[in-house]
mmCIF file of C-alpha atoms in Angstrom:
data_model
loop_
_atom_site.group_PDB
_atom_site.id
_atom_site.type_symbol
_atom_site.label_atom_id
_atom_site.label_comp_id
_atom_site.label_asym_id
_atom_site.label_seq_id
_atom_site.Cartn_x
_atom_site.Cartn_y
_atom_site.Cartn_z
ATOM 1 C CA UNK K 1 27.533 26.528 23.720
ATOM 2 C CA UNK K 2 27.145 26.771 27.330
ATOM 3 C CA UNK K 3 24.319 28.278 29.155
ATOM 4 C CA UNK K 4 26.410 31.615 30.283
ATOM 5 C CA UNK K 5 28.222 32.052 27.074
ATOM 6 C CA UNK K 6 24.511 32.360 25.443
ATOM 7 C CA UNK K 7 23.105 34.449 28.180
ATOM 8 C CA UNK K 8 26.195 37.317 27.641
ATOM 9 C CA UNK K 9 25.446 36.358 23.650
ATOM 10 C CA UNK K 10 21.794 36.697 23.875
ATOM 11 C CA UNK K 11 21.980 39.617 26.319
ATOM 12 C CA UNK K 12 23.898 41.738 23.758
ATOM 13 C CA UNK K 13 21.857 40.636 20.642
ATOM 14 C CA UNK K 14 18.611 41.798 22.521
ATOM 15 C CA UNK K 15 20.503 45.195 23.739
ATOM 16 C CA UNK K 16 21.461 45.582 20.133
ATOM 17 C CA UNK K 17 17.700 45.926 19.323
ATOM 18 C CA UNK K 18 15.768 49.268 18.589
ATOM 19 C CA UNK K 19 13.149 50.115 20.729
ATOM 20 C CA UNK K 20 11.041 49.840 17.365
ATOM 21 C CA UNK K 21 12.141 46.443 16.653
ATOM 22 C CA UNK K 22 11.269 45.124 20.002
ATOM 23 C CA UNK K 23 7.697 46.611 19.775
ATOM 24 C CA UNK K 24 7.681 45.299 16.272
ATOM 25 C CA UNK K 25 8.410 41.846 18.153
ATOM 26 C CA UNK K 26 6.306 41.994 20.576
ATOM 27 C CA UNK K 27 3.784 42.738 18.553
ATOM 28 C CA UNK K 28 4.099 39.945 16.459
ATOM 29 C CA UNK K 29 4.505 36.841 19.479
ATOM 30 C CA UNK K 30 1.462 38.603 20.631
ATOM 31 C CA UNK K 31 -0.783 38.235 17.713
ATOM 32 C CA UNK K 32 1.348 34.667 17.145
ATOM 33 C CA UNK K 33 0.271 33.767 21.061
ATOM 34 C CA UNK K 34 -3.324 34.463 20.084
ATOM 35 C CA UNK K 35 -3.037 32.620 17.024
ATOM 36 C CA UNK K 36 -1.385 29.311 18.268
ATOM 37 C CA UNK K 37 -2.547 28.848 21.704
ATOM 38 C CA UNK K 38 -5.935 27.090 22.104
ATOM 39 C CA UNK K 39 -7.544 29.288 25.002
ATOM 40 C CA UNK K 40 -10.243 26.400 25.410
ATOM 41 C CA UNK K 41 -10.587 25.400 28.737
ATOM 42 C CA UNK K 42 -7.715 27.639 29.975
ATOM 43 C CA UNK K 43 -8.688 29.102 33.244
ATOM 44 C CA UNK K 44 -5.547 30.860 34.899
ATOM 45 C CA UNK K 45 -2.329 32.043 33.032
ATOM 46 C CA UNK K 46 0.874 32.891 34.394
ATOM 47 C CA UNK K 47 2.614 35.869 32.274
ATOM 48 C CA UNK K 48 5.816 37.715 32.957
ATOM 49 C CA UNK K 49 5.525 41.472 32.907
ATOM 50 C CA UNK K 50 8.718 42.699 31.155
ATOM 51 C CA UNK K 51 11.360 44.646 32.336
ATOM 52 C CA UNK K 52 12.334 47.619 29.721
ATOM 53 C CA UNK K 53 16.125 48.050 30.818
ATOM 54 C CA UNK K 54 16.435 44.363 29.870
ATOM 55 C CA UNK K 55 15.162 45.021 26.422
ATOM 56 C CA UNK K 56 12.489 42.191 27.224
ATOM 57 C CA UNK K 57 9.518 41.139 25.185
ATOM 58 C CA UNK K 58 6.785 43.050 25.977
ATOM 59 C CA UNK K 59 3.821 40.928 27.251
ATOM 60 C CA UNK K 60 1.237 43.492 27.635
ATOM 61 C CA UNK K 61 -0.781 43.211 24.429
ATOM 62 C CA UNK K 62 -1.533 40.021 25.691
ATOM 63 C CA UNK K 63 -2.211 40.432 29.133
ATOM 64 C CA UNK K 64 -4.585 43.530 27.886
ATOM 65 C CA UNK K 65 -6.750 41.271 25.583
ATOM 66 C CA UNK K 66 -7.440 38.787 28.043
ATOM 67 C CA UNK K 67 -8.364 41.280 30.716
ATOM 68 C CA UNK K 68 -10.561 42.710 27.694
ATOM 69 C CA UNK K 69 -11.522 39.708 25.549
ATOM 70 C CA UNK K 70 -11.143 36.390 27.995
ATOM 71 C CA UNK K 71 -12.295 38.008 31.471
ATOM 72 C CA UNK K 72 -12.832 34.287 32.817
ATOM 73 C CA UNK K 73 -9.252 33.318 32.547
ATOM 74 C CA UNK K 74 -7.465 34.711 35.376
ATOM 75 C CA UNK K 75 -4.377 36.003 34.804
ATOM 76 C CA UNK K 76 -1.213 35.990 37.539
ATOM 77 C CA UNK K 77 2.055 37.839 37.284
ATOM 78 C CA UNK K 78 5.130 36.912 38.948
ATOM 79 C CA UNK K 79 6.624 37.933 42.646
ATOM 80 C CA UNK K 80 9.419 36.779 44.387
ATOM 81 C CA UNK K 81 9.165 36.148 48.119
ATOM 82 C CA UNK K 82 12.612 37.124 49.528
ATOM 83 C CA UNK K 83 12.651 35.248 52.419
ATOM 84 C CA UNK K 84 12.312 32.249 50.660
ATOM 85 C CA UNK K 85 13.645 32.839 47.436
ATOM 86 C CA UNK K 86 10.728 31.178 45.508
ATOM 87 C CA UNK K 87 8.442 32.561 42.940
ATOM 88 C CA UNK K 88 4.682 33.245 43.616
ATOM 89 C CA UNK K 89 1.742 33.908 40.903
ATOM 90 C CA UNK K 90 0.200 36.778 42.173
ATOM 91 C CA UNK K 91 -3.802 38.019 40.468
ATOM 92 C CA UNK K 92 -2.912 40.360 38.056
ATOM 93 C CA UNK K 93 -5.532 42.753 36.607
ATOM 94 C CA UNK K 94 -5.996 46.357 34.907
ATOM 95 C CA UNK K 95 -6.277 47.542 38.435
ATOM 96 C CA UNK K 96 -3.594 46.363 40.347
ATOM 97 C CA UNK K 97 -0.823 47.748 42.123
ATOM 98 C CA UNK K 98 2.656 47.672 41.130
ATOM 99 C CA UNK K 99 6.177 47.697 42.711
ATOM 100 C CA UNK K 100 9.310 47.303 41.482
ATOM 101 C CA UNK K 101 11.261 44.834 43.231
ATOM 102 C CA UNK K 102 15.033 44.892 43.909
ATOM 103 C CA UNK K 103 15.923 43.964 40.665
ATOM 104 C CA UNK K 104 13.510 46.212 39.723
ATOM 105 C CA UNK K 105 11.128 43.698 38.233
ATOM 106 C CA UNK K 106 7.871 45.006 38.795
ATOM 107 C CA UNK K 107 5.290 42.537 40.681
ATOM 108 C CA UNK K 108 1.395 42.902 41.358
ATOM 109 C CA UNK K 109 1.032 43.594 45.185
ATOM 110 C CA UNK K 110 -2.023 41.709 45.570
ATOM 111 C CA UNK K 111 -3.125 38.563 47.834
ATOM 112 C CA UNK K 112 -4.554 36.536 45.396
ATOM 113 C CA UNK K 113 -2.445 34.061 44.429
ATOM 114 C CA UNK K 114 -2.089 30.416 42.768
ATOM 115 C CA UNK K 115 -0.607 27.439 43.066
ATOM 116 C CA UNK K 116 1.380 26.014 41.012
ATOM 117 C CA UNK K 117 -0.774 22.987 40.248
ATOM 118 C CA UNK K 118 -3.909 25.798 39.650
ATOM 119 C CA UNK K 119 -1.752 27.011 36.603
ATOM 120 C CA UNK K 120 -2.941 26.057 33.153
ATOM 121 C CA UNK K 121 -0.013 28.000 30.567
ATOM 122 C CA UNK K 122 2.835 29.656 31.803
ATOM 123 C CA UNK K 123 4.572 32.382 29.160
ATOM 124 C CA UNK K 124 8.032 31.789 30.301
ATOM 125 C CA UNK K 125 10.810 34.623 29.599
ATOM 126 C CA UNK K 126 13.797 33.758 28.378
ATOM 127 C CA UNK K 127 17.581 34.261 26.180
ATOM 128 C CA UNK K 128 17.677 31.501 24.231
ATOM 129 C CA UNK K 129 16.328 28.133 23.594
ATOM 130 C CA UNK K 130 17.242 25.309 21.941
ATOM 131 C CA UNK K 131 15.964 22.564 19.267
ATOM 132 C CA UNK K 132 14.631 20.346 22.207
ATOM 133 C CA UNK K 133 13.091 23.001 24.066
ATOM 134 C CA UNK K 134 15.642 23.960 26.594
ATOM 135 C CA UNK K 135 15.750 27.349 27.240
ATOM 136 C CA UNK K 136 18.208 29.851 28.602
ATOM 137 C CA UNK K 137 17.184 32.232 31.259
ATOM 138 C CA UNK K 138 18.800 34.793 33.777
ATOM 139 C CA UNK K 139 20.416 31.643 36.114
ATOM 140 C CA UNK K 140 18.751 32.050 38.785
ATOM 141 C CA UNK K 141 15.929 29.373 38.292
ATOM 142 C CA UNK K 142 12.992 30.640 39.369
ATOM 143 C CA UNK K 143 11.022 29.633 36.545
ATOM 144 C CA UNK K 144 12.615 26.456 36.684
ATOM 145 C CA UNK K 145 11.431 25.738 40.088
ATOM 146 C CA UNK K 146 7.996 26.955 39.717
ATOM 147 C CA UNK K 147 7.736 24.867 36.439
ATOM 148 C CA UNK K 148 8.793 21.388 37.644
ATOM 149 C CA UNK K 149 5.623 22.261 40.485
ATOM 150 C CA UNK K 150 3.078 22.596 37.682
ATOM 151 C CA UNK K 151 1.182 20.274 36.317
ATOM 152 C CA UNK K 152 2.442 17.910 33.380
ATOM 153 C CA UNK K 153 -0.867 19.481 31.092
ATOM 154 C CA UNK K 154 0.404 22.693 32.096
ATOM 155 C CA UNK K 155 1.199 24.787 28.681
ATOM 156 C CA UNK K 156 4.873 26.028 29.187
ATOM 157 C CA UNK K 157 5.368 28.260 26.484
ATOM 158 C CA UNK K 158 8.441 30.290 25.684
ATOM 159 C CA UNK K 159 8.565 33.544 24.062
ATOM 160 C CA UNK K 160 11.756 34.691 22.302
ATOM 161 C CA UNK K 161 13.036 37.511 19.647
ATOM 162 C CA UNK K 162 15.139 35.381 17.979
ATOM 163 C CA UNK K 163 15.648 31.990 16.251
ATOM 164 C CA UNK K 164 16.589 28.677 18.176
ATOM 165 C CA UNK K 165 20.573 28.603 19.104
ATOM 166 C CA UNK K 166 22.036 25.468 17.800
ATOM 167 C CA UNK K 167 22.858 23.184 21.506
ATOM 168 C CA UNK K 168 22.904 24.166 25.094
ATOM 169 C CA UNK K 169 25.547 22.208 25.975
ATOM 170 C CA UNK K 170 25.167 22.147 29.768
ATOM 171 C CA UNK K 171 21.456 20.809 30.212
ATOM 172 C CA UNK K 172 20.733 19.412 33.687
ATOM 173 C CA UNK K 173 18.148 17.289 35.056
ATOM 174 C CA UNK K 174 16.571 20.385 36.584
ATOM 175 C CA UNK K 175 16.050 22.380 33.455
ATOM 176 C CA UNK K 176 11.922 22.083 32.824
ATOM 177 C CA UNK K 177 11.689 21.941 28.769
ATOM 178 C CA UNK K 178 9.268 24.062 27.142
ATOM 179 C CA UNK K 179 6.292 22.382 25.152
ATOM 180 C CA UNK K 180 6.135 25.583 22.325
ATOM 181 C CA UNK K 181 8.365 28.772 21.888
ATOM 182 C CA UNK K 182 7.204 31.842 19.710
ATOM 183 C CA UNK K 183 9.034 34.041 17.915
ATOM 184 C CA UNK K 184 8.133 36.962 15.718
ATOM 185 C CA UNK K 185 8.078 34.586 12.462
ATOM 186 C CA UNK K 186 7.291 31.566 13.734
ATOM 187 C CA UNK K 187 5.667 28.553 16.152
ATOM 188 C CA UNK K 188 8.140 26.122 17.394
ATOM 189 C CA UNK K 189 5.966 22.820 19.240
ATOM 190 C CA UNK K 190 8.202 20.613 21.109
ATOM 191 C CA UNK K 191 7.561 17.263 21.623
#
């Protein structure tokens, strides 16, 4: 299928979910994430923070145990800079500020921010994947972008409710593949 055929396909499936089964989700790539990921020598992560009225995956739990558990890995949230339509990775901690965006995503309002180079794992939001490790997102590519700056050790990990789709038909040479996806049941490596 093509990329915007899953995106309206993967949009409903994830609308069609109960608030309880996203938590339930959540919940389950979170303890998954802690499970799979070797934290070892991981010093800054890039994490999404979700957006409820897009039923996303809720990235919290995770975000909340390394603040609690892992204080020396600093942890960044995305921000969009509108005047130049890229993504930052803004210092994200228990303490900081919020706003929402006009999408209304909301984004740390800090100063602290890192380079894309700096970043050691990225969790990367998405719709769907594929097989190879291709991934659907909202078409706008900022993740895309701030991907292909990162470094090639950088972890890019995707986190998804539901089961690789069968073939994104309409991969391009600036879609950044993913090197593991997690779902609730299970931990997909790419090679």
């Amino acid at each position: 299928m093509k990329k915007a055929d899953l995106r309206q396909l993967y949009l409903e499936r994830r609308r069609s979910m109960s608030t309880a089964e996203l938590d339930a989700a959540s919940r389950a790539i979170a303890a998954r994430f802690f499970h799979s990921v070797d934290l070892a020598g991981v010093r800054k992560l890039h994490t999404f923070i979700r957006v409820p009225s897009k039923h996303e995956l809720d990235t919290s739990r995770i975000y909340y145990r390394l603040w609690k558990d892992r204080a020396d890995i600093e942890v960044y949230a995305p921000r969009i800079d509108l005047t130049t339509g890229e993504m930052e990775s803004v210092f994200f901690h228990a303490a900081s500020d919020l706003s929402e965006n006009k999408w209304g995503i909301r984004e740390p309002d800090g100063e602290q921010t890192a380079e894309p180079n700096e970043i050691d794992v990225v969790l990367v939001p998405l719709l769907a994947f594929d097989p190879a490790g291709h991934r659907v997102g909202y078409g706008k590519g900022y993740y895309d972008r701030l991907l292909a700056d990162c470094r090639a050790d950088c972890l890019k990990i995707g986190l998804s409710a539901f089961a690789a789709a069968e073939q994104i038909d309409d991969v391009h040479t600036g879609d950044v593949q993913l090197d593991l996806c997690l779902t609730p049941v299970e931990t997909i490596r790419f090679s």
